[in-house]
Amino acid sequence: MEINFIYIICKCVESERQYDYSRFNNNVCSEFSFEDHNPPTIKMILAFCQHAEKQLKEMADRTLVIHCKAGK
């Protein structure tokens, strides 16, 4: 399966735990990040859903991945 877009949704301040986005062809969105072990705001959830829907409408066969490091 080819992954077309990755959402990394938790903030990571430790530099050794940061991802090298070039490994994912820079198809990474982290603008919806929030602190580990805390819930996102309703506003952020809505914005995230709208962004993901836009990505899928642009390419119906696109694969989106959502990743949170706290959920290891």
mmCIF file with all atom_site columns, C-alpha atoms in Angstrom:
data_model
loop_
_atom_site.group_PDB
_atom_site.id
_atom_site.type_symbol
_atom_site.label_atom_id
_atom_site.label_alt_id
_atom_site.label_comp_id
_atom_site.label_asym_id
_atom_site.label_entity_id
_atom_site.label_seq_id
_atom_site.pdbx_PDB_ins_code
_atom_site.Cartn_x
_atom_site.Cartn_y
_atom_site.Cartn_z
_atom_site.occupancy
_atom_site.B_iso_or_equiv
_atom_site.pdbx_formal_charge
_atom_site.auth_seq_id
_atom_site.auth_comp_id
_atom_site.auth_asym_id
_atom_site.auth_atom_id
_atom_site.pdbx_PDB_model_num
ATOM 1  C CA . MET A 1 1  ? 0.000   0.000  0.000  1.00 0.00 ? 1  MET A CA 1
ATOM 2  C CA . GLU A 1 2  ? 1.354   3.398  -0.930 1.00 0.00 ? 2  GLU A CA 1
ATOM 3  C CA . ILE A 1 3  ? 0.855   6.006  1.780  1.00 0.00 ? 3  ILE A CA 1
ATOM 4  C CA . ASN A 1 4  ? 0.082   9.374  0.284  1.00 0.00 ? 4  ASN A CA 1
ATOM 5  C CA . PHE A 1 5  ? -0.334  11.576 3.338  1.00 0.00 ? 5  PHE A CA 1
ATOM 6  C CA . ILE A 1 6  ? 0.587   11.244 7.015  1.00 0.00 ? 6  ILE A CA 1
ATOM 7  C CA . TYR A 1 7  ? -0.849  13.217 9.913  1.00 0.00 ? 7  TYR A CA 1
ATOM 8  C CA . ILE A 1 8  ? 1.364   13.321 12.998 1.00 0.00 ? 8  ILE A CA 1
ATOM 9  C CA . ILE A 1 9  ? -0.969  14.578 15.677 1.00 0.00 ? 9  ILE A CA 1
ATOM 10 C CA . CYS A 1 10 ? 1.083   14.821 18.847 1.00 0.00 ? 10 CYS A CA 1
ATOM 11 C CA . LYS A 1 11 ? 3.797   17.338 19.605 1.00 0.00 ? 11 LYS A CA 1
ATOM 12 C CA . CYS A 1 12 ? 7.210   15.974 20.368 1.00 0.00 ? 12 CYS A CA 1
ATOM 13 C CA . VAL A 1 13 ? 9.728   18.373 21.827 1.00 0.00 ? 13 VAL A CA 1
ATOM 14 C CA . GLU A 1 14 ? 12.615  15.922 22.097 1.00 0.00 ? 14 GLU A CA 1
ATOM 15 C CA . SER A 1 15 ? 14.673  16.318 18.934 1.00 0.00 ? 15 SER A CA 1
ATOM 16 C CA . GLU A 1 16 ? 15.725  12.651 18.932 1.00 0.00 ? 16 GLU A CA 1
ATOM 17 C CA . ARG A 1 17 ? 12.056  11.650 18.620 1.00 0.00 ? 17 ARG A CA 1
ATOM 18 C CA . GLN A 1 18 ? 11.329  13.933 15.656 1.00 0.00 ? 18 GLN A CA 1
ATOM 19 C CA . TYR A 1 19 ? 10.624  12.338 12.306 1.00 0.00 ? 19 TYR A CA 1
ATOM 20 C CA . ASP A 1 20 ? 12.699  12.985 9.231  1.00 0.00 ? 20 ASP A CA 1
ATOM 21 C CA . TYR A 1 21 ? 9.824   14.072 6.965  1.00 0.00 ? 21 TYR A CA 1
ATOM 22 C CA . SER A 1 22 ? 11.914  13.414 3.858  1.00 0.00 ? 22 SER A CA 1
ATOM 23 C CA . ARG A 1 23 ? 11.518  9.673  4.584  1.00 0.00 ? 23 ARG A CA 1
ATOM 24 C CA . PHE A 1 24 ? 7.829   10.154 3.770  1.00 0.00 ? 24 PHE A CA 1
ATOM 25 C CA . ASN A 1 25 ? 8.420   12.265 0.642  1.00 0.00 ? 25 ASN A CA 1
ATOM 26 C CA . ASN A 1 26 ? 7.508   15.307 2.767  1.00 0.00 ? 26 ASN A CA 1
ATOM 27 C CA . ASN A 1 27 ? 3.832   14.270 2.636  1.00 0.00 ? 27 ASN A CA 1
ATOM 28 C CA . VAL A 1 28 ? 3.418   14.990 6.339  1.00 0.00 ? 28 VAL A CA 1
ATOM 29 C CA . CYS A 1 29 ? 1.023   17.353 8.050  1.00 0.00 ? 29 CYS A CA 1
ATOM 30 C CA . SER A 1 30 ? 1.686   18.252 11.666 1.00 0.00 ? 30 SER A CA 1
ATOM 31 C CA . GLU A 1 31 ? -0.415  21.414 11.911 1.00 0.00 ? 31 GLU A CA 1
ATOM 32 C CA . PHE A 1 32 ? -2.973  19.526 14.002 1.00 0.00 ? 32 PHE A CA 1
ATOM 33 C CA . SER A 1 33 ? -0.504  18.658 16.750 1.00 0.00 ? 33 SER A CA 1
ATOM 34 C CA . PHE A 1 34 ? -1.469  18.775 20.401 1.00 0.00 ? 34 PHE A CA 1
ATOM 35 C CA . GLU A 1 35 ? 0.262   17.864 23.646 1.00 0.00 ? 35 GLU A CA 1
ATOM 36 C CA . ASP A 1 36 ? 0.715   14.170 24.437 1.00 0.00 ? 36 ASP A CA 1
ATOM 37 C CA . HIS A 1 37 ? -1.865  12.641 26.780 1.00 0.00 ? 37 HIS A CA 1
ATOM 38 C CA . ASN A 1 38 ? -4.270  15.560 26.246 1.00 0.00 ? 38 ASN A CA 1
ATOM 39 C CA . PRO A 1 39 ? -7.372  15.768 24.060 1.00 0.00 ? 39 PRO A CA 1
ATOM 40 C CA . PRO A 1 40 ? -7.520  18.074 21.039 1.00 0.00 ? 40 PRO A CA 1
ATOM 41 C CA . THR A 1 41 ? -10.045 20.903 20.981 1.00 0.00 ? 41 THR A CA 1
ATOM 42 C CA . ILE A 1 42 ? -13.338 20.458 19.133 1.00 0.00 ? 42 ILE A CA 1
ATOM 43 C CA . LYS A 1 43 ? -12.204 23.233 16.773 1.00 0.00 ? 43 LYS A CA 1
ATOM 44 C CA . MET A 1 44 ? -9.025  21.275 15.982 1.00 0.00 ? 44 MET A CA 1
ATOM 45 C CA . ILE A 1 45 ? -10.961 18.036 15.414 1.00 0.00 ? 45 ILE A CA 1
ATOM 46 C CA . LEU A 1 46 ? -13.286 19.810 12.969 1.00 0.00 ? 46 LEU A CA 1
ATOM 47 C CA . ALA A 1 47 ? -10.374 21.432 11.103 1.00 0.00 ? 47 ALA A CA 1
ATOM 48 C CA . PHE A 1 48 ? -8.586  18.074 10.930 1.00 0.00 ? 48 PHE A CA 1
ATOM 49 C CA . CYS A 1 49 ? -11.669 16.306 9.534  1.00 0.00 ? 49 CYS A CA 1
ATOM 50 C CA . GLN A 1 50 ? -12.142 19.038 6.927  1.00 0.00 ? 50 GLN A CA 1
ATOM 51 C CA . HIS A 1 51 ? -8.490  18.821 5.878  1.00 0.00 ? 51 HIS A CA 1
ATOM 52 C CA . ALA A 1 52 ? -8.598  15.015 5.632  1.00 0.00 ? 52 ALA A CA 1
ATOM 53 C CA . GLU A 1 53 ? -11.850 15.151 3.642  1.00 0.00 ? 53 GLU A CA 1
ATOM 54 C CA . LYS A 1 54 ? -10.267 17.634 1.217  1.00 0.00 ? 54 LYS A CA 1
ATOM 55 C CA . GLN A 1 55 ? -7.274  15.320 0.741  1.00 0.00 ? 55 GLN A CA 1
ATOM 56 C CA . LEU A 1 56 ? -9.542  12.357 -0.017 1.00 0.00 ? 56 LEU A CA 1
ATOM 57 C CA . LYS A 1 57 ? -11.755 14.346 -2.394 1.00 0.00 ? 57 LYS A CA 1
ATOM 58 C CA . GLU A 1 58 ? -8.700  15.457 -4.372 1.00 0.00 ? 58 GLU A CA 1
ATOM 59 C CA . MET A 1 59 ? -7.689  11.826 -4.902 1.00 0.00 ? 59 MET A CA 1
ATOM 60 C CA . ALA A 1 60 ? -10.237 9.140  -4.072 1.00 0.00 ? 60 ALA A CA 1
ATOM 61 C CA . ASP A 1 61 ? -7.589  6.393  -3.996 1.00 0.00 ? 61 ASP A CA 1
ATOM 62 C CA . ARG A 1 62 ? -5.352  8.344  -1.600 1.00 0.00 ? 62 ARG A CA 1
ATOM 63 C CA . THR A 1 63 ? -4.299  6.657  1.649  1.00 0.00 ? 63 THR A CA 1
ATOM 64 C CA . LEU A 1 64 ? -4.158  8.781  4.795  1.00 0.00 ? 64 LEU A CA 1
ATOM 65 C CA . VAL A 1 65 ? -2.344  7.706  7.951  1.00 0.00 ? 65 VAL A CA 1
ATOM 66 C CA . ILE A 1 66 ? -2.907  9.198  11.398 1.00 0.00 ? 66 ILE A CA 1
ATOM 67 C CA . HIS A 1 67 ? -0.103  8.692  13.891 1.00 0.00 ? 67 HIS A CA 1
ATOM 68 C CA . CYS A 1 68 ? 0.224   9.697  17.535 1.00 0.00 ? 68 CYS A CA 1
ATOM 69 C CA . LYS A 1 69 ? 3.393   8.767  19.389 1.00 0.00 ? 69 LYS A CA 1
ATOM 70 C CA . ALA A 1 70 ? 1.594   8.439  22.732 1.00 0.00 ? 70 ALA A CA 1
ATOM 71 C CA . GLY A 1 71 ? -0.376  5.585  21.219 1.00 0.00 ? 71 GLY A CA 1
ATOM 72 C CA . LYS A 1 72 ? 2.804   3.645  20.455 1.00 0.00 ? 72 LYS A CA 1
#
